[in-house]
Amino acid sequence: MFPAVATLWHREVVRFLRQRSRVIGAFATPIVFWFLLGSGLGKSFRAAGTPDDHGYLEYFFPGTLTMILLFSAIFSTISVIEDRAAGFLQGVLVAPIPRSALVLGNVLGGTTLALLQATVLLFAAPLIGLHLTAATVAATIAVMALLAFSLTCLGFLIAWKLNSTQGFHAIMNLLLIPMWMLSGAVFPPTGAPRWLKIVIQLNPVAYGVAAIRRCLYPAAATNGMGLPALPVCIAVVAGFAAVLFVLCVRGASNYEAAA
Amino acid sequence: MPCIEIQNMTYRYADRVALDAVSFAVEFGQSCGLLGPNGSGKSTLFRILSTLVRPQTGEARIAGADVRTQPDAVRRKIGVVFQSPSLDKRLTVAENLRCQGRIYGLSGAELNRRIDELLNRFELRDRAAEMAGKLSGGQQRRVELAKGLLHKPQVLLLDEPSTGLDPAARITLRQQLQRLRDDDNITTLLTTHILDEADHCDRLVILDKGRVIENGTPSELKSRISGDCVLVSAVNLEALAARIEQRLGLKPQRINDELRIETPRGHELIAKLIDAFGDEIRSITLAKPTLEDVFIDRTGRRLDAEAA
């Protein structure tokens, strides 16, 4: 099983690196987005509940990391739809490997791509005066990997059921934007109305954002923000990932080629 | 024990029956053609045998392994060449083969040796470093074949392997398939609607509307049609058919724009037809029976017509 997973993972990464426009888009977009939006909004707003020495650009930083993870993890699973349309998938489906290997190879591929992109931005943190230590970086990357894995599973699950990339984009936008907006990535939940707070509490991505925030800042800086504790965050994201992975394997096992 | 054994296979979709109690067997080392028009059920059968679709009722065994209960065992025994290309166009030819080999559990020196062998065998040596998407249709089909053979399967399943290939590439493909049978003793099963391809199989199973309508060697099937086929085209086919029946006591079949008459001695019938209906007849053709005639004889339709 392991060689099959490694091969499928490797293929995803090679395919990504061979598409130059994808590579440029992947690394340039988040930085531009974060800088323009964060600095523009930062001048106009001051999010309630953020620490005083915490500009919006800084508040928005974990949110941007999450956005990169969310979009690139999920959109990497478009390859599932392309593989089916092009025929590559059927070749894998008749191979003597468990379906879980197929899912794992694909999902780890997407996870890697998302993580790579987010890590590039992570190293831009000192530009906004965020002090990084080896421990912060390691913890943040670990948490981001877990979040990326769960989100790639989510993308896989949806891509598996769809047969057009257009449909995928439509569904994803419907799902992704709210998941991101209502995760504490853009504004802190502390100032939100009650119903919105409940939605945020039910959104697994919010725990991912909180976990990243907890890892990036010393405890004192994040205590006033009403974030769940780090172990809770990690447990929720890990649970989310596990459930989605099982659903992916089940979906892939029930696959019947349209005849 | 036969290599491929299908018993009473029935497969229903919501609105139609794709396979209706299909049974046949293919011996080890034979090449078997599954001939039928679009919608005959051959694609469904192909997907069941290649373990993409689970059978509903009936049994199918490949080299002793049951496709329903032992799909993984079947998967190790079969190589599959799909009609739509399964190559990754963004990987090179060698990378495609490497990827396939690893998925099948090959690695290291053994994998390299297999890739080398197959690149040589299919004359792809100088294309190994090229992106698969840049290859011609015939070359891509050869990479597909190489991919399907990497793990040394006993059985090769091919879905419409000639479709989309130019005549030269078809001939090359046919020769390669013959070598697989003769030199490597690989059992092949291919679906096709191309008569020439079917003619070169050891055994043919003709499917129509989900049923096996003929099963035998190509020459056996053709010999079941007595003598010649005479094809007549005319301005008013219906009227001519009625008059042929009335005057000569023959029952012509109307196939598209022609009337088709089977007869032991074609040249004699042609003389009679021209004597009697010379003014109405536009053209007249004498032909030896082909597999197409076998199909027409049994169904009243041409092979390339959509199944009604």
XYZ file of C-alpha atoms in Angstrom:
567
model
C 0.000 0.000 0.000
C 2.765 2.426 0.886
C 4.446 2.539 -2.573
C 1.071 3.210 -4.193
C 0.360 6.082 -1.795
C 3.832 7.519 -2.326
C 3.499 7.278 -6.109
C 0.127 8.978 -6.227
C 1.367 11.669 -3.866
C 4.484 12.222 -5.964
C 2.404 12.470 -9.116
C 0.233 15.226 -7.637
C 3.286 17.253 -6.710
C 5.031 16.744 -10.063
C 1.903 17.720 -11.948
C 1.630 20.882 -9.891
C 5.249 21.885 -10.447
C 4.888 21.339 -14.215
C 2.071 23.847 -14.502
C 3.866 27.140 -14.209
C 0.724 29.266 -14.021
C -0.473 27.204 -11.092
C 2.826 27.651 -9.322
C 2.912 31.406 -9.816
C -0.731 31.782 -8.837
C -0.269 29.628 -5.799
C 2.564 31.621 -4.316
C 1.809 35.150 -5.480
C -1.933 35.324 -4.809
C -1.939 34.880 -1.040
C 0.823 37.400 -0.479
C -0.788 40.025 -2.684
C -4.188 39.335 -1.201
C -2.992 39.540 2.350
C -0.999 42.686 1.818
C -3.628 44.653 -0.145
C -6.642 43.606 1.840
C -4.962 43.612 5.209
C -3.299 46.985 4.844
C -6.349 48.586 3.227
C -8.776 47.311 5.829
C -6.321 47.918 8.631
C -6.357 51.645 7.965
C -10.145 51.773 8.065
C -11.078 49.302 10.773
C -9.864 48.159 14.050
C -11.396 44.821 14.855
C -13.008 44.813 18.281
C -11.334 42.456 20.682
C -7.901 42.533 19.114
C -4.975 43.398 21.360
C -3.853 47.039 21.159
C -0.469 46.374 19.608
C -2.139 44.056 17.111
C -2.794 45.840 13.810
C -5.384 44.407 11.444
C -2.641 43.198 9.159
C -1.404 41.114 12.007
C -4.860 39.968 13.053
C -5.544 38.975 9.483
C -2.330 36.972 9.134
C -3.578 33.626 10.533
C -6.747 34.190 8.510
C -4.699 34.500 5.360
C -2.779 31.338 6.163
C -6.121 29.582 6.545
C -7.404 31.023 3.319
C -4.411 29.639 1.459
C -4.870 26.250 3.047
C -8.567 26.237 2.371
C -8.410 27.253 -1.255
C -5.349 25.420 -2.377
C -6.171 22.226 -0.480
C -9.645 22.059 -1.853
C -8.878 23.192 -5.364
C -6.066 20.686 -5.646
C -8.735 18.010 -5.569
C -10.034 19.251 -8.900
C -7.428 16.818 -10.186
C -9.806 14.027 -9.184
C -12.383 15.338 -11.643
C -9.736 15.860 -14.308
C -8.345 12.381 -13.741
C -11.741 10.893 -14.214
C -12.449 12.902 -17.347
C -9.044 12.110 -18.815
C -9.169 8.446 -17.902
C -6.243 8.194 -15.502
C -8.533 7.375 -12.597
C -9.974 4.218 -14.180
C -6.451 2.830 -14.476
C -5.956 3.274 -10.735
C -9.373 1.854 -9.945
C -8.569 -1.481 -11.594
C -5.215 -1.749 -9.810
C -4.920 -4.176 -6.905
C -4.641 -1.493 -4.222
C -7.123 -0.622 -1.493
C -9.273 2.416 -2.140
C -7.861 3.965 1.012
C -4.446 4.087 -0.734
C -5.976 5.938 -3.649
C -7.623 8.457 -1.305
C -4.553 8.850 0.869
C -2.180 9.412 -2.070
C -4.426 12.051 -3.570
C -5.205 13.788 -0.292
C -1.596 13.855 0.876
C -0.662 15.373 -2.489
C -3.145 18.197 -2.003
C -2.104 18.611 1.630
C 1.526 19.004 0.628
C 0.758 21.652 -1.978
C -1.389 23.639 0.419
C 1.157 23.385 3.175
C 3.991 24.493 0.906
C 2.113 27.625 -0.069
C 1.085 28.494 3.453
C 4.630 27.967 4.668
C 5.956 30.480 2.160
C 3.638 33.067 3.635
C 4.454 31.993 7.160
C 8.035 33.047 6.574
C 6.773 36.513 5.691
C 5.570 36.942 9.271
C 8.610 38.961 10.437
C 7.613 41.610 7.879
C 4.707 42.584 10.110
C 6.803 42.366 13.239
C 5.757 38.886 14.220
C 8.605 37.167 15.978
C 9.091 33.565 14.852
C 11.019 30.947 16.761
C 11.803 27.445 15.558
C 9.203 26.131 17.984
C 6.478 28.503 16.726
C 7.221 27.595 13.137
C 7.189 23.859 13.842
C 3.954 24.040 15.829
C 2.238 26.226 13.255
C 3.257 23.955 10.374
C 2.037 20.877 12.238
C -1.330 22.478 12.917
C -1.596 23.718 9.353
C -0.792 20.237 8.017
C -3.659 18.769 9.997
C -6.045 21.474 8.828
C -4.872 21.096 5.214
C -5.399 17.338 5.374
C -8.968 17.731 6.598
C -9.771 20.343 3.970
C -8.278 18.266 1.161
C -10.471 15.389 2.291
C -13.463 17.717 2.108
C -12.517 18.669 -1.452
C -11.948 15.037 -2.420
C -15.321 14.033 -1.056
C -17.091 16.643 -3.143
C -14.945 16.197 -6.256
C -15.566 12.461 -6.175
C -19.282 12.982 -6.611
C -19.112 15.605 -9.304
C -18.364 15.208 -12.955
C -17.665 18.770 -14.006
C -15.113 21.259 -12.783
C -17.660 24.063 -13.210
C -19.994 22.380 -10.744
C -17.070 21.990 -8.398
C -16.267 25.690 -8.488
C -19.889 26.605 -7.850
C -20.282 24.309 -4.860
C -16.922 25.222 -3.479
C -17.559 28.933 -3.577
C -20.867 28.403 -1.854
C -19.175 26.403 0.868
C -15.683 27.826 1.079
C -16.305 31.526 1.372
C -18.696 31.176 4.340
C -16.445 28.609 5.985
C -13.591 31.014 5.774
C -15.476 34.214 6.603
C -17.099 32.634 9.634
C -13.988 31.141 11.159
C -12.561 34.089 13.027
C -10.171 34.541 10.122
C -11.565 37.900 9.018
C -13.123 39.278 12.191
C -12.963 38.122 15.789
C -16.031 36.258 17.024
C -16.095 38.266 20.249
C -17.891 41.210 18.652
C -20.306 39.117 16.556
C -24.040 38.667 17.276
C -25.046 35.543 19.190
C -26.305 33.482 16.239
C -23.091 34.171 14.359
C -21.051 33.132 17.353
C -22.902 29.818 17.348
C -22.208 29.317 13.654
C -18.543 30.043 14.266
C -18.486 27.586 17.146
C -19.883 24.906 14.857
C -17.417 25.635 12.073
C -14.455 23.241 12.253
C -12.301 25.709 10.299
C -12.661 28.178 13.184
C -10.764 25.733 15.380
C -8.050 25.545 12.751
C -7.728 29.320 12.700
C -7.705 29.441 16.484
C -5.030 26.746 16.602
C -2.822 28.690 14.204
C -3.327 31.842 16.269
C -2.472 29.983 19.459
C 0.692 28.603 17.896
C 1.865 31.894 16.427
C 1.503 34.062 19.520
C 2.519 33.620 23.091
C -0.361 32.700 25.368
C -0.598 36.169 26.874
C -1.331 37.789 23.511
C -4.233 35.497 22.635
C -5.865 35.025 26.005
C -8.161 37.997 25.703
C -9.555 36.854 22.346
C -11.917 34.173 23.588
C -10.263 31.399 21.629
C -10.718 27.739 22.510
C -7.694 26.060 24.107
C -5.102 24.550 21.773
C -5.796 20.887 22.677
C -9.496 21.468 21.990
C -8.664 23.032 18.634
C -6.410 20.173 17.643
C -8.928 17.567 18.761
C -11.713 19.183 16.740
C -9.619 19.520 13.588
C -8.268 15.966 13.937
C -11.777 14.635 14.427
C -12.971 16.586 11.399
C -10.107 15.102 9.357
C -10.778 11.551 10.528
C -14.480 11.703 9.753
C -13.895 13.182 6.310
C -11.184 10.647 5.487
C -13.477 7.763 6.360
C -16.218 9.288 4.222
C -13.763 9.656 1.318
C -12.689 6.021 1.524
C -16.283 4.912 1.721
C -17.210 7.053 -1.278
C -14.278 5.698 -3.268
C -15.158 2.119 -2.353
C -18.684 2.497 -3.613
C -17.490 3.800 -6.905
C -19.196 2.278 -9.885
C -18.081 3.459 -13.274
C -20.872 4.886 -15.336
C -21.466 2.266 -17.966
C -10.722 -24.886 -16.855
C -11.215 -22.014 -19.258
C -9.339 -18.775 -18.681
C -12.337 -16.483 -18.836
C -15.656 -17.979 -17.900
C -18.906 -16.061 -17.887
C -22.115 -17.693 -16.780
C -25.584 -16.293 -16.936
C -24.446 -12.712 -16.517
C -27.362 -10.293 -16.375
C -27.004 -6.569 -15.738
C -29.879 -4.129 -15.553
C -29.919 -0.372 -15.536
C -32.961 1.508 -14.348
C -34.407 1.708 -17.838
C -32.939 -1.168 -19.788
C -31.241 -4.541 -19.671
C -27.588 -4.190 -20.680
C -26.691 -7.871 -20.383
C -29.216 -10.647 -20.655
C -28.013 -14.057 -19.429
C -24.656 -13.857 -21.193
C -22.546 -17.018 -21.038
C -19.343 -17.898 -22.841
C -15.819 -19.044 -22.181
C -12.356 -18.236 -23.506
C -9.550 -20.792 -23.300
C -6.049 -19.946 -22.079
C -3.909 -18.405 -24.776
C -6.824 -17.571 -27.037
C -7.758 -14.176 -28.347
C -11.434 -13.440 -28.121
C -13.300 -10.599 -29.779
C -16.494 -9.206 -28.357
C -18.243 -7.809 -31.389
C -21.361 -5.711 -31.243
C -22.821 -2.325 -32.082
C -23.009 0.553 -29.609
C -25.427 -0.342 -26.879
C -24.990 -4.090 -27.342
C -23.748 -4.481 -23.782
C -20.121 -5.136 -24.598
C -18.899 -2.095 -22.657
C -20.854 -3.124 -19.593
C -19.378 -6.610 -19.820
C -15.920 -5.108 -20.228
C -16.392 -3.007 -17.095
C -17.565 -6.019 -15.126
C -14.584 -8.117 -16.221
C -12.144 -5.302 -15.465
C -13.687 -4.979 -11.951
C -14.906 -1.420 -12.454
C -18.515 -2.504 -12.062
C -19.791 -5.158 -9.684
C -21.891 -7.850 -11.330
C -25.551 -8.066 -10.340
C -26.503 -11.643 -11.171
C -24.416 -14.316 -12.822
C -20.798 -15.326 -12.466
C -17.555 -14.374 -14.103
C -14.171 -15.915 -13.393
C -10.817 -14.901 -14.720
C -8.049 -17.470 -14.346
C -10.043 -18.978 -11.515
C -10.727 -15.755 -9.616
C -14.295 -14.558 -9.187
C -14.867 -10.925 -10.196
C -17.530 -10.493 -7.542
C -15.877 -12.040 -4.520
C -12.158 -11.758 -5.379
C -11.755 -8.489 -7.270
C -8.212 -7.972 -5.996
C -7.110 -11.395 -7.227
C -8.690 -10.603 -10.600
C -6.905 -7.239 -10.670
C -3.523 -8.903 -10.281
C -4.241 -11.277 -13.161
C -5.529 -8.747 -15.667
C -4.000 -5.901 -17.585
C -6.548 -3.372 -18.793
C -6.337 -1.084 -21.797
C -9.201 1.358 -21.746
C -10.661 3.111 -24.725
C -10.237 6.546 -23.228
C -6.538 7.005 -22.544
C -5.419 6.367 -18.987
C -2.068 8.054 -19.498
C -1.141 11.139 -17.539
C -0.330 13.618 -20.283
C 1.792 15.744 -17.956
C 4.119 12.878 -17.157
C 6.690 11.476 -19.541
C 6.267 8.034 -21.056
C 8.785 6.558 -18.628
C 7.160 8.321 -15.660
C 3.778 6.965 -16.646
C 5.171 3.440 -16.675
C 7.029 3.970 -13.410
C 3.893 5.276 -11.735
C 1.884 2.298 -12.956
C 4.583 -0.176 -11.899
C 4.789 1.235 -8.372
C 1.035 1.109 -7.979
C 1.267 -2.577 -8.890
C 3.962 -3.105 -6.289
C 6.997 -3.274 -8.581
C 10.143 -1.411 -7.618
C 13.879 -1.046 -7.994
C 15.843 -3.047 -10.541
C 12.906 -5.251 -11.428
C 10.737 -2.283 -12.324
C 13.522 -0.701 -14.369
C 14.044 -3.934 -16.251
C 10.338 -4.303 -17.040
C 10.115 -0.701 -18.227
C 13.147 -1.239 -20.444
C 11.749 -4.411 -21.922
C 8.424 -2.853 -22.726
C 9.879 0.345 -24.133
C 11.926 -1.779 -26.513
C 9.135 -4.126 -27.338
C 6.755 -1.331 -28.296
C 9.435 0.750 -30.009
C 9.072 3.585 -27.542
C 12.709 3.725 -26.508
C 13.393 7.146 -28.046
C 10.097 8.543 -26.707
C 10.706 7.588 -23.093
C 11.526 11.121 -21.947
C 8.730 12.777 -23.887
C 5.479 13.995 -22.316
C 2.796 11.407 -22.992
C 0.490 14.110 -24.322
C 2.886 14.878 -27.170
C 2.738 11.384 -28.668
C 0.637 10.355 -31.664
C -2.499 8.301 -31.139
C -0.791 5.089 -32.154
C 2.170 5.710 -29.872
C -0.111 6.536 -26.959
C -1.981 3.296 -27.493
C 1.322 1.453 -27.383
C 2.199 3.119 -24.070
C -1.218 2.012 -22.798
C -0.387 -1.529 -23.840
C 2.991 -1.337 -22.127
C 1.264 -0.001 -19.000
C -1.205 -2.849 -19.014
C 1.549 -5.446 -19.372
C 4.016 -4.170 -16.747
C 2.928 -6.531 -14.009
C 2.915 -9.547 -16.395
C -0.797 -10.216 -16.371
C -2.165 -13.532 -17.657
C -5.068 -11.820 -19.320
C -5.232 -8.596 -21.259
C -8.567 -6.814 -21.601
C -8.816 -4.162 -24.295
C -11.750 -1.841 -24.905
C -12.031 -0.851 -28.558
C -8.254 -0.802 -29.026
C -8.375 0.158 -32.719
C -10.808 3.011 -32.411
C -9.238 6.307 -33.362
C -6.124 4.754 -34.893
C -5.070 5.204 -38.490
C -4.794 2.065 -40.665
C -1.028 1.724 -40.241
C -1.267 1.989 -36.469
C -4.065 -0.589 -36.514
C -1.863 -3.067 -38.316
C 0.992 -2.510 -35.867
C -1.395 -2.994 -32.958
C -2.768 -6.192 -34.427
C 0.729 -7.603 -34.909
C 1.622 -6.742 -31.337
C -1.493 -8.433 -30.022
C -0.684 -11.522 -32.074
C 2.805 -11.610 -30.614
C 1.373 -11.417 -27.101
C -0.726 -14.446 -27.833
C 1.940 -16.437 -29.706
C 5.088 -15.594 -27.734
C 3.773 -14.825 -24.276
C 0.685 -16.988 -24.233
C -1.424 -14.119 -22.930
C -5.164 -14.530 -23.205
C -6.708 -11.440 -24.757
C -10.262 -10.252 -24.796
C -11.089 -7.170 -26.816
C -14.303 -5.366 -27.560
C -14.711 -4.024 -31.044
C -17.152 -2.948 -33.661
C -14.497 -3.051 -36.365
C -14.885 -6.125 -38.574
C -11.299 -6.327 -39.625
C -10.177 -6.422 -36.016
C -12.766 -9.056 -35.180
C -11.670 -11.197 -38.130
C -8.240 -11.662 -36.567
C -9.473 -13.077 -33.277
C -9.381 -16.813 -32.524
C -12.894 -16.679 -31.230
C -15.732 -14.263 -31.603
C -18.703 -13.578 -29.440
C -21.293 -11.412 -31.113
C -23.501 -9.443 -28.758
C -26.705 -7.680 -29.617
C -29.064 -6.012 -27.162
C -27.308 -7.706 -24.279
C -27.558 -11.225 -25.691
C -24.967 -13.519 -27.225
C -26.239 -14.120 -30.728
C -23.214 -15.941 -32.132
C -20.167 -17.599 -30.636
C -17.452 -19.360 -32.622
C -14.368 -18.863 -34.771
C -14.692 -16.168 -37.449
C -14.669 -18.764 -40.232
C -17.274 -20.915 -38.482
C -19.545 -17.939 -38.168
C -19.121 -16.958 -41.790
C -19.667 -20.494 -43.011
C -23.086 -20.471 -41.384
C -24.147 -18.141 -44.142
C -24.662 -20.185 -47.230
C -23.003 -18.984 -50.411
C -23.056 -15.370 -51.495
C -24.656 -12.097 -50.645
C -26.203 -9.986 -53.357
C -26.801 -6.328 -52.620
C -29.189 -4.346 -54.744
C -29.842 -0.648 -54.704
C -32.837 0.849 -56.492
C -34.988 3.942 -56.629
C -37.938 2.339 -54.927
C -36.632 -0.368 -52.625
C -39.979 -1.320 -51.083
C -41.649 -1.923 -54.386
C -38.698 -3.857 -55.717
C -38.530 -6.024 -52.612
C -42.182 -6.932 -52.960
C -41.772 -7.842 -56.607
C -38.619 -9.909 -56.018
C -40.492 -11.855 -53.391
C -43.477 -12.322 -55.655
C -41.568 -13.313 -58.775
C -38.531 -15.160 -57.499
C -39.836 -16.443 -54.186
C -36.925 -14.846 -52.283
C -37.163 -12.701 -49.180
C -34.802 -9.728 -49.472
C -33.764 -7.915 -46.260
C -33.768 -4.184 -46.388
C -30.544 -2.829 -44.878
C -30.301 0.942 -45.017
C -30.350 1.879 -48.732
C -29.949 -1.615 -50.076
C -31.723 -4.911 -50.406
C -29.711 -7.897 -49.303
C -30.333 -11.390 -50.555
C -28.491 -14.514 -49.465
C -28.179 -17.138 -52.150
C -26.048 -20.220 -52.859
C -25.105 -18.983 -56.351
C -24.864 -15.254 -56.552
C -23.967 -14.844 -60.192
C -27.095 -16.750 -61.293
C -29.326 -14.586 -59.156
C -27.736 -11.439 -60.520
C -28.526 -12.515 -64.076
C -32.135 -13.212 -63.099
C -32.494 -9.906 -61.294
C -31.169 -7.906 -64.190
C -33.425 -9.779 -66.624
C -36.488 -9.156 -64.561
C -35.905 -5.733 -63.001
C -33.091 -4.220 -65.063
C -34.880 -0.870 -65.375
C -35.441 -0.396 -61.662
C -32.049 -1.476 -60.387
C -29.478 1.220 -59.860
C -26.576 -1.024 -58.877
C -25.963 -4.597 -57.909
C -23.105 -6.093 -55.892
C -21.934 -9.638 -55.338
C -20.103 -10.253 -52.064
C -18.690 -13.135 -50.049
C -20.205 -13.239 -46.584
C -18.452 -11.154 -43.990
C -18.922 -10.944 -40.256
C -21.177 -8.044 -40.967
C -23.414 -10.426 -42.917
C -23.457 -12.768 -39.961
C -24.676 -9.886 -37.846
C -27.211 -8.737 -40.408
C -28.436 -12.263 -40.892
C -29.196 -12.567 -37.206
C -30.494 -9.085 -36.434
C -31.628 -7.508 -39.680
C -29.465 -4.508 -38.893
C -26.038 -3.334 -39.818
C -23.323 -3.390 -37.211
C -22.725 0.343 -37.266
C -26.418 1.188 -36.837
C -27.359 2.265 -33.311
C -29.136 -0.488 -31.427
C -32.805 0.408 -31.324
